[in-house]
């Protein structure tokens, strides 16, 4: 009986030592290309000597539609229910689309849509799971998760009267 306990203890200790020695190296560092911003811009038609007035519309990270300069006396549109219970799904999108439609109806021409994605952070995580065939050799899975901030801006123009 004592021999079997000593043998079992020796096997457990040696198995733990083998498992500690077989741990993989750290995850590979995040590639530098993953941290580069991405920018997409639509081409602009030439003005041919005509002077224009410009209007910028964008969706803010705080779920507001921002105007620069002010449009119809407003610099921002936000849902009425935001302060009390949060915006409903699609409510901010509806405000944005309504503003874009009203600008078009007022004679503003959509000139440019600019979309930018700026990486903010990267998180690396190492997970282990035991395989059924050999519990002394766990399987290691490395995962990298990227977080980014994206923004779309709409630039409108309208010809100035001479």
PDB file of C-alpha atoms in Angstrom:
ATOM      1  CA  UNK A   1       0.000   0.000   0.000  1.00  0.00           C
ATOM      2  CA  UNK A   2       2.775   2.421   0.937  1.00  0.00           C
ATOM      3  CA  UNK A   3       4.621   1.548  -2.282  1.00  0.00           C
ATOM      4  CA  UNK A   4       1.580   2.411  -4.391  1.00  0.00           C
ATOM      5  CA  UNK A   5       1.115   5.772  -2.633  1.00  0.00           C
ATOM      6  CA  UNK A   6       4.797   6.658  -3.163  1.00  0.00           C
ATOM      7  CA  UNK A   7       4.617   5.541  -6.806  1.00  0.00           C
ATOM      8  CA  UNK A   8       1.431   7.549  -7.375  1.00  0.00           C
ATOM      9  CA  UNK A   9       2.958  10.658  -5.762  1.00  0.00           C
ATOM     10  CA  UNK A  10       6.103  10.325  -7.893  1.00  0.00           C
ATOM     11  CA  UNK A  11       4.010  10.048 -11.066  1.00  0.00           C
ATOM     12  CA  UNK A  12       1.945  13.108 -10.179  1.00  0.00           C
ATOM     13  CA  UNK A  13       5.023  15.205  -9.394  1.00  0.00           C
ATOM     14  CA  UNK A  14       6.822  14.149 -12.584  1.00  0.00           C
ATOM     15  CA  UNK A  15       3.674  14.802 -14.670  1.00  0.00           C
ATOM     16  CA  UNK A  16       3.356  18.307 -13.223  1.00  0.00           C
ATOM     17  CA  UNK A  17       7.030  18.993 -13.959  1.00  0.00           C
ATOM     18  CA  UNK A  18       6.622  17.853 -17.583  1.00  0.00           C
ATOM     19  CA  UNK A  19       3.516  20.030 -17.991  1.00  0.00           C
ATOM     20  CA  UNK A  20       5.376  23.071 -16.651  1.00  0.00           C
ATOM     21  CA  UNK A  21       8.290  22.516 -19.008  1.00  0.00           C
ATOM     22  CA  UNK A  22       6.074  22.203 -22.098  1.00  0.00           C
ATOM     23  CA  UNK A  23       4.352  25.609 -21.757  1.00  0.00           C
ATOM     24  CA  UNK A  24       4.656  27.641 -24.970  1.00  0.00           C
ATOM     25  CA  UNK A  25       6.423  30.956 -25.317  1.00  0.00           C
ATOM     26  CA  UNK A  26       4.419  34.173 -25.045  1.00  0.00           C
ATOM     27  CA  UNK A  27       2.119  35.200 -27.863  1.00  0.00           C
ATOM     28  CA  UNK A  28       3.746  36.887 -30.812  1.00  0.00           C
ATOM     29  CA  UNK A  29       3.684  40.689 -30.572  1.00  0.00           C
ATOM     30  CA  UNK A  30       0.874  42.526 -32.306  1.00  0.00           C
ATOM     31  CA  UNK A  31       1.989  43.417 -35.854  1.00  0.00           C
ATOM     32  CA  UNK A  32       2.641  47.114 -36.460  1.00  0.00           C
ATOM     33  CA  UNK A  33       0.357  47.063 -39.517  1.00  0.00           C
ATOM     34  CA  UNK A  34      -2.613  46.290 -37.212  1.00  0.00           C
ATOM     35  CA  UNK A  35      -2.187  49.671 -35.480  1.00  0.00           C
ATOM     36  CA  UNK A  36      -2.332  51.748 -38.665  1.00  0.00           C
ATOM     37  CA  UNK A  37      -5.453  53.828 -39.314  1.00  0.00           C
ATOM     38  CA  UNK A  38      -7.570  53.100 -42.376  1.00  0.00           C
ATOM     39  CA  UNK A  39      -9.058  55.988 -44.339  1.00  0.00           C
ATOM     40  CA  UNK A  40     -11.474  55.873 -47.268  1.00  0.00           C
ATOM     41  CA  UNK A  41     -12.445  58.970 -49.250  1.00  0.00           C
ATOM     42  CA  UNK A  42     -14.665  59.433 -52.293  1.00  0.00           C
ATOM     43  CA  UNK A  43     -13.191  61.483 -55.168  1.00  0.00           C
ATOM     44  CA  UNK A  44     -14.235  65.126 -55.604  1.00  0.00           C
ATOM     45  CA  UNK A  45     -15.371  66.583 -58.943  1.00  0.00           C
ATOM     46  CA  UNK A  46     -13.616  69.797 -60.049  1.00  0.00           C
ATOM     47  CA  UNK A  47     -15.353  73.086 -59.222  1.00  0.00           C
ATOM     48  CA  UNK A  48     -14.634  74.889 -62.554  1.00  0.00           C
ATOM     49  CA  UNK A  49     -14.469  78.361 -60.977  1.00  0.00           C
ATOM     50  CA  UNK A  50     -17.724  78.106 -59.012  1.00  0.00           C
ATOM     51  CA  UNK A  51     -17.586  79.099 -55.335  1.00  0.00           C
ATOM     52  CA  UNK A  52     -19.279  76.792 -52.844  1.00  0.00           C
ATOM     53  CA  UNK A  53     -20.535  76.790 -49.280  1.00  0.00           C
ATOM     54  CA  UNK A  54     -19.748  73.585 -47.352  1.00  0.00           C
ATOM     55  CA  UNK A  55     -21.582  71.673 -44.625  1.00  0.00           C
ATOM     56  CA  UNK A  56     -20.133  68.774 -42.612  1.00  0.00           C
ATOM     57  CA  UNK A  57     -22.336  66.148 -40.945  1.00  0.00           C
ATOM     58  CA  UNK A  58     -21.020  63.313 -38.766  1.00  0.00           C
ATOM     59  CA  UNK A  59     -22.190  60.824 -36.182  1.00  0.00           C
ATOM     60  CA  UNK A  60     -20.497  61.424 -32.820  1.00  0.00           C
ATOM     61  CA  UNK A  61     -19.378  58.653 -30.470  1.00  0.00           C
ATOM     62  CA  UNK A  62     -21.849  59.991 -27.906  1.00  0.00           C
ATOM     63  CA  UNK A  63     -24.724  59.093 -30.273  1.00  0.00           C
ATOM     64  CA  UNK A  64     -25.303  62.595 -31.572  1.00  0.00           C
ATOM     65  CA  UNK A  65     -25.446  63.967 -35.118  1.00  0.00           C
ATOM     66  CA  UNK A  66     -22.965  66.871 -35.329  1.00  0.00           C
ATOM     67  CA  UNK A  67     -23.154  69.769 -37.834  1.00  0.00           C
ATOM     68  CA  UNK A  68     -20.241  72.048 -38.711  1.00  0.00           C
ATOM     69  CA  UNK A  69     -21.071  74.888 -39.208  1.00  0.00           C
ATOM     70  CA  UNK A  70     -24.460  75.057 -37.526  1.00  0.00           C
ATOM     71  CA  UNK A  71     -27.339  74.074 -39.777  1.00  0.00           C
ATOM     72  CA  UNK A  72     -30.752  75.667 -39.207  1.00  0.00           C
ATOM     73  CA  UNK A  73     -29.392  77.026 -35.929  1.00  0.00           C
ATOM     74  CA  UNK A  74     -28.403  73.597 -34.596  1.00  0.00           C
ATOM     75  CA  UNK A  75     -24.922  72.190 -34.013  1.00  0.00           C
ATOM     76  CA  UNK A  76     -26.120  68.770 -32.831  1.00  0.00           C
ATOM     77  CA  UNK A  77     -29.154  66.490 -32.925  1.00  0.00           C
ATOM     78  CA  UNK A  78     -29.716  63.838 -30.286  1.00  0.00           C
ATOM     79  CA  UNK A  79     -32.581  61.528 -29.367  1.00  0.00           C
ATOM     80  CA  UNK A  80     -35.107  62.897 -26.883  1.00  0.00           C
ATOM     81  CA  UNK A  81     -35.071  59.707 -24.826  1.00  0.00           C
ATOM     82  CA  UNK A  82     -31.284  59.542 -24.392  1.00  0.00           C
ATOM     83  CA  UNK A  83     -31.247  61.182 -20.966  1.00  0.00           C
ATOM     84  CA  UNK A  84     -33.927  58.990 -19.415  1.00  0.00           C
ATOM     85  CA  UNK A  85     -33.590  55.463 -20.773  1.00  0.00           C
ATOM     86  CA  UNK A  86     -31.088  55.471 -23.621  1.00  0.00           C
ATOM     87  CA  UNK A  87     -31.652  55.789 -27.322  1.00  0.00           C
ATOM     88  CA  UNK A  88     -33.853  53.215 -29.013  1.00  0.00           C
ATOM     89  CA  UNK A  89     -32.315  51.002 -31.677  1.00  0.00           C
ATOM     90  CA  UNK A  90     -32.071  52.924 -34.933  1.00  0.00           C
ATOM     91  CA  UNK A  91     -33.214  56.247 -33.443  1.00  0.00           C
ATOM     92  CA  UNK A  92     -29.868  57.994 -33.993  1.00  0.00           C
ATOM     93  CA  UNK A  93     -29.589  56.494 -37.486  1.00  0.00           C
ATOM     94  CA  UNK A  94     -33.023  57.891 -38.270  1.00  0.00           C
ATOM     95  CA  UNK A  95     -31.904  61.356 -37.114  1.00  0.00           C
ATOM     96  CA  UNK A  96     -28.794  61.140 -39.314  1.00  0.00           C
ATOM     97  CA  UNK A  97     -30.695  60.003 -42.392  1.00  0.00           C
ATOM     98  CA  UNK A  98     -33.389  62.622 -41.836  1.00  0.00           C
ATOM     99  CA  UNK A  99     -30.702  65.342 -41.677  1.00  0.00           C
ATOM    100  CA  UNK A 100     -29.016  64.036 -44.858  1.00  0.00           C
ATOM    101  CA  UNK A 101     -32.361  63.948 -46.686  1.00  0.00           C
ATOM    102  CA  UNK A 102     -33.263  67.485 -45.569  1.00  0.00           C
ATOM    103  CA  UNK A 103     -29.857  68.802 -46.682  1.00  0.00           C
ATOM    104  CA  UNK A 104     -30.396  67.239 -50.109  1.00  0.00           C
ATOM    105  CA  UNK A 105     -33.901  68.710 -50.305  1.00  0.00           C
ATOM    106  CA  UNK A 106     -32.474  72.175 -49.485  1.00  0.00           C
ATOM    107  CA  UNK A 107     -30.180  71.965 -52.507  1.00  0.00           C
ATOM    108  CA  UNK A 108     -26.993  70.686 -50.875  1.00  0.00           C
ATOM    109  CA  UNK A 109     -24.954  68.301 -53.043  1.00  0.00           C
ATOM    110  CA  UNK A 110     -23.273  65.307 -51.385  1.00  0.00           C
ATOM    111  CA  UNK A 111     -19.617  65.831 -52.189  1.00  0.00           C
ATOM    112  CA  UNK A 112     -17.673  63.360 -50.073  1.00  0.00           C
ATOM    113  CA  UNK A 113     -18.136  60.476 -47.701  1.00  0.00           C
ATOM    114  CA  UNK A 114     -15.078  59.929 -45.515  1.00  0.00           C
ATOM    115  CA  UNK A 115     -14.771  56.820 -43.385  1.00  0.00           C
ATOM    116  CA  UNK A 116     -11.889  56.377 -40.976  1.00  0.00           C
ATOM    117  CA  UNK A 117     -11.031  53.535 -38.629  1.00  0.00           C
ATOM    118  CA  UNK A 118      -8.455  54.205 -35.905  1.00  0.00           C
ATOM    119  CA  UNK A 119      -7.246  51.227 -33.832  1.00  0.00           C
ATOM    120  CA  UNK A 120      -7.474  51.960 -30.105  1.00  0.00           C
ATOM    121  CA  UNK A 121      -6.174  48.833 -28.385  1.00  0.00           C
ATOM    122  CA  UNK A 122      -5.215  45.195 -28.821  1.00  0.00           C
ATOM    123  CA  UNK A 123      -5.704  42.526 -26.165  1.00  0.00           C
ATOM    124  CA  UNK A 124      -3.889  39.221 -26.230  1.00  0.00           C
ATOM    125  CA  UNK A 125      -5.124  36.218 -24.260  1.00  0.00           C
ATOM    126  CA  UNK A 126      -3.701  32.719 -23.769  1.00  0.00           C
ATOM    127  CA  UNK A 127      -6.173  29.928 -22.923  1.00  0.00           C
ATOM    128  CA  UNK A 128      -5.423  26.329 -22.032  1.00  0.00           C
ATOM    129  CA  UNK A 129      -7.625  23.283 -22.291  1.00  0.00           C
ATOM    130  CA  UNK A 130      -6.884  19.691 -21.414  1.00  0.00           C
ATOM    131  CA  UNK A 131      -7.060  17.139 -24.188  1.00  0.00           C
ATOM    132  CA  UNK A 132      -8.706  13.797 -23.502  1.00  0.00           C
ATOM    133  CA  UNK A 133      -5.807  11.744 -24.810  1.00  0.00           C
ATOM    134  CA  UNK A 134      -3.107  13.185 -22.527  1.00  0.00           C
ATOM    135  CA  UNK A 135      -4.017  15.402 -19.564  1.00  0.00           C
ATOM    136  CA  UNK A 136      -0.331  16.153 -18.930  1.00  0.00           C
ATOM    137  CA  UNK A 137      -0.101  18.019 -22.243  1.00  0.00           C
ATOM    138  CA  UNK A 138      -2.699  20.784 -22.352  1.00  0.00           C
ATOM    139  CA  UNK A 139      -3.633  22.500 -25.602  1.00  0.00           C
ATOM    140  CA  UNK A 140      -2.801  26.214 -25.776  1.00  0.00           C
ATOM    141  CA  UNK A 141      -4.905  28.686 -27.775  1.00  0.00           C
ATOM    142  CA  UNK A 142      -3.783  32.276 -28.289  1.00  0.00           C
ATOM    143  CA  UNK A 143      -6.286  34.972 -29.244  1.00  0.00           C
ATOM    144  CA  UNK A 144      -5.760  38.614 -30.174  1.00  0.00           C
ATOM    145  CA  UNK A 145      -8.713  41.017 -30.046  1.00  0.00           C
ATOM    146  CA  UNK A 146      -8.551  44.464 -31.655  1.00  0.00           C
ATOM    147  CA  UNK A 147     -10.687  47.448 -30.618  1.00  0.00           C
ATOM    148  CA  UNK A 148     -11.062  50.406 -32.930  1.00  0.00           C
ATOM    149  CA  UNK A 149     -12.908  53.676 -33.245  1.00  0.00           C
ATOM    150  CA  UNK A 150     -14.674  54.294 -36.550  1.00  0.00           C
ATOM    151  CA  UNK A 151     -16.195  57.485 -37.871  1.00  0.00           C
ATOM    152  CA  UNK A 152     -18.075  58.420 -41.033  1.00  0.00           C
ATOM    153  CA  UNK A 153     -18.365  62.050 -42.126  1.00  0.00           C
ATOM    154  CA  UNK A 154     -20.534  63.481 -44.895  1.00  0.00           C
ATOM    155  CA  UNK A 155     -19.436  66.652 -46.698  1.00  0.00           C
ATOM    156  CA  UNK A 156     -22.057  68.633 -48.605  1.00  0.00           C
ATOM    157  CA  UNK A 157     -21.659  71.692 -50.818  1.00  0.00           C
ATOM    158  CA  UNK A 158     -23.978  74.282 -52.328  1.00  0.00           C
ATOM    159  CA  UNK A 159     -23.066  76.863 -54.964  1.00  0.00           C
ATOM    160  CA  UNK A 160     -22.966  80.442 -53.699  1.00  0.00           C
ATOM    161  CA  UNK A 161     -25.073  83.024 -55.467  1.00  0.00           C
ATOM    162  CA  UNK A 162     -23.025  85.665 -57.275  1.00  0.00           C
TER     163      UNK A 162
END
